[in-house]
C-alpha angles and dihedrals in degrees: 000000000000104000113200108199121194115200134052109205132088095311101034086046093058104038086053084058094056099043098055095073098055105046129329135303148200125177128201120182135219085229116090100208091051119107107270126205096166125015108227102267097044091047085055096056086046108053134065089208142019136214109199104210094162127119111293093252095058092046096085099055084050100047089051094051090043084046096050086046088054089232116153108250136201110196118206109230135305102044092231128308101282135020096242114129100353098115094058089054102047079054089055087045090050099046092053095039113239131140126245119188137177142212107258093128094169088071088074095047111120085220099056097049089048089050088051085051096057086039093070094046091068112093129209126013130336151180126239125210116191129182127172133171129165085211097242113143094093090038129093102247124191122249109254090053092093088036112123086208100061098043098271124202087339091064105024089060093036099123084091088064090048101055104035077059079048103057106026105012133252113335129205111234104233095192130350131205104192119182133171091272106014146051137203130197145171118198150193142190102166128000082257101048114059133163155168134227137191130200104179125188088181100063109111091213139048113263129168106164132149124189129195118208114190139173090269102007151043130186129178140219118211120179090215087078082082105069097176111040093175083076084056087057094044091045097049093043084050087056092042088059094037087061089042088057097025107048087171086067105090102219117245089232133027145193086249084055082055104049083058106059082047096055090047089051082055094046091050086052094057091052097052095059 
């Protein structure tokens, strides 16, 4: 299997070293002062498969060429910065069969699915509390991290979307504070089912926990229950290359996954203003 991974920075870095073990791999970056084995065209009519690692507001013009191509994609989270024209896209991806995933990782953490296990035993209505932080205040960031444009604080923290959809279903967003580095939200799937969620910029830490609160019974996430997140990332580019080769293997997440959380990132932003 012959990965092709665009981007050169933190993520594209790491995803080239897993994947070299498992195939080969050549990189090109959007950057034009980056190191460069492969220019982009060239990169697509060499590789069976791409990983898009680029900033979010470059990932929808990729995806439509790698789509167009009919190359196999994993898309490094968030999907792109905004939901339009996505779904028409995903269609187009459908009807030519190619799969589009997306990185949500926790979704193949062993944790998390057991978590999921001991949620839907809980009967009656309960109240969800979500925090999230990358850990970045002490960090060098990249510039366009902050960047509106390219989905700030909301997207770049956005596993937490993606795994409350995960565990409960798609939730509706009741009211939103966004701010440069955090973000506030409370939340609702049913009138009996609430909850509230934190991405913060500003911890000084890094933090992903869930709690369930029901009627009888709370249980708790923490993501320090995976000690050793580089296994996440070998673990979801094995099952990207298993439904390349498998088309029979549903993914575990997919590009329509990602248009939700986009779309509730939408929604949180209508409700800020």
């Amino acid at each position: 299997m012959r990965v092709g991974v665009i981007g050169a920075g933190s993520a594209g870095s790491r995803h080239a070293k897993i994947f070299s073990f498992l195939g080969e791999v050549s990189t090109y970056d959007v950057i034009p002062d980056k190191a460069q084995q492969k220019d982009q065209r060239s990169l697509m009519e060499w590789a069976d498969a791409i990983v898009i690692a680029t900033p979010p507001s470059t990932h929808m013009s990729i995806l439509e060429e790698c789509i167009d191509r009919r190359l196999p994609v994993l898309v490094e989270k968030p999907l792109a910065t905004d939901s339009k024209g996505l779904a028409t896209l995903l269609r187009q991806a459908a009807l030519k069969k190619v799969p589009v995933m997306v990185g949500y990782q926790w979704r193949h953490a062993a944790s998390l699915q057991g978590f999921k296990a001991m949620v839907l035993r809980i009967e009656g209505r309960y109240w969800v509390s979500g925090m999230y932080s990358q850990g970045l205040k002490f960090r060098p960031t990249p510039s366009w991290l902050h960047d509106p444009e390219e989905g700030g604080c909301l997207l770049e923290n956005s596993h937490l979307i993606d795994m409350l959809v995960f565990l409960f279903g798609r939730f509706a967003v009741i009211h939103a504070t966004i701010r440069d580095a955090i973000v506030l939200m409370e939340i609702a799937w049913t009138s009996d089912c609430h909850g509230q969620i934190e991405m913060d910029h500003l911890y000084p830490g890094t933090i992903g926990e869930i709690v369930v609160v029901g009627n009888k019974s709370a249980t708790k996430w923490n993501r320090l229950q995976e000690t050793d997140l580089g296994r996440l990332y070998g673990i979801q580019a094995a099952h990207f290359i298993d439904v390349i080769e498998h088309p029979q293997i549903t993914p575990k997440v997919t590009g329509w996954d990602g248009l939700a959380v986009l779309e509730i990132a939408e929604e949180a932003r209508r409700c800020s203003r």
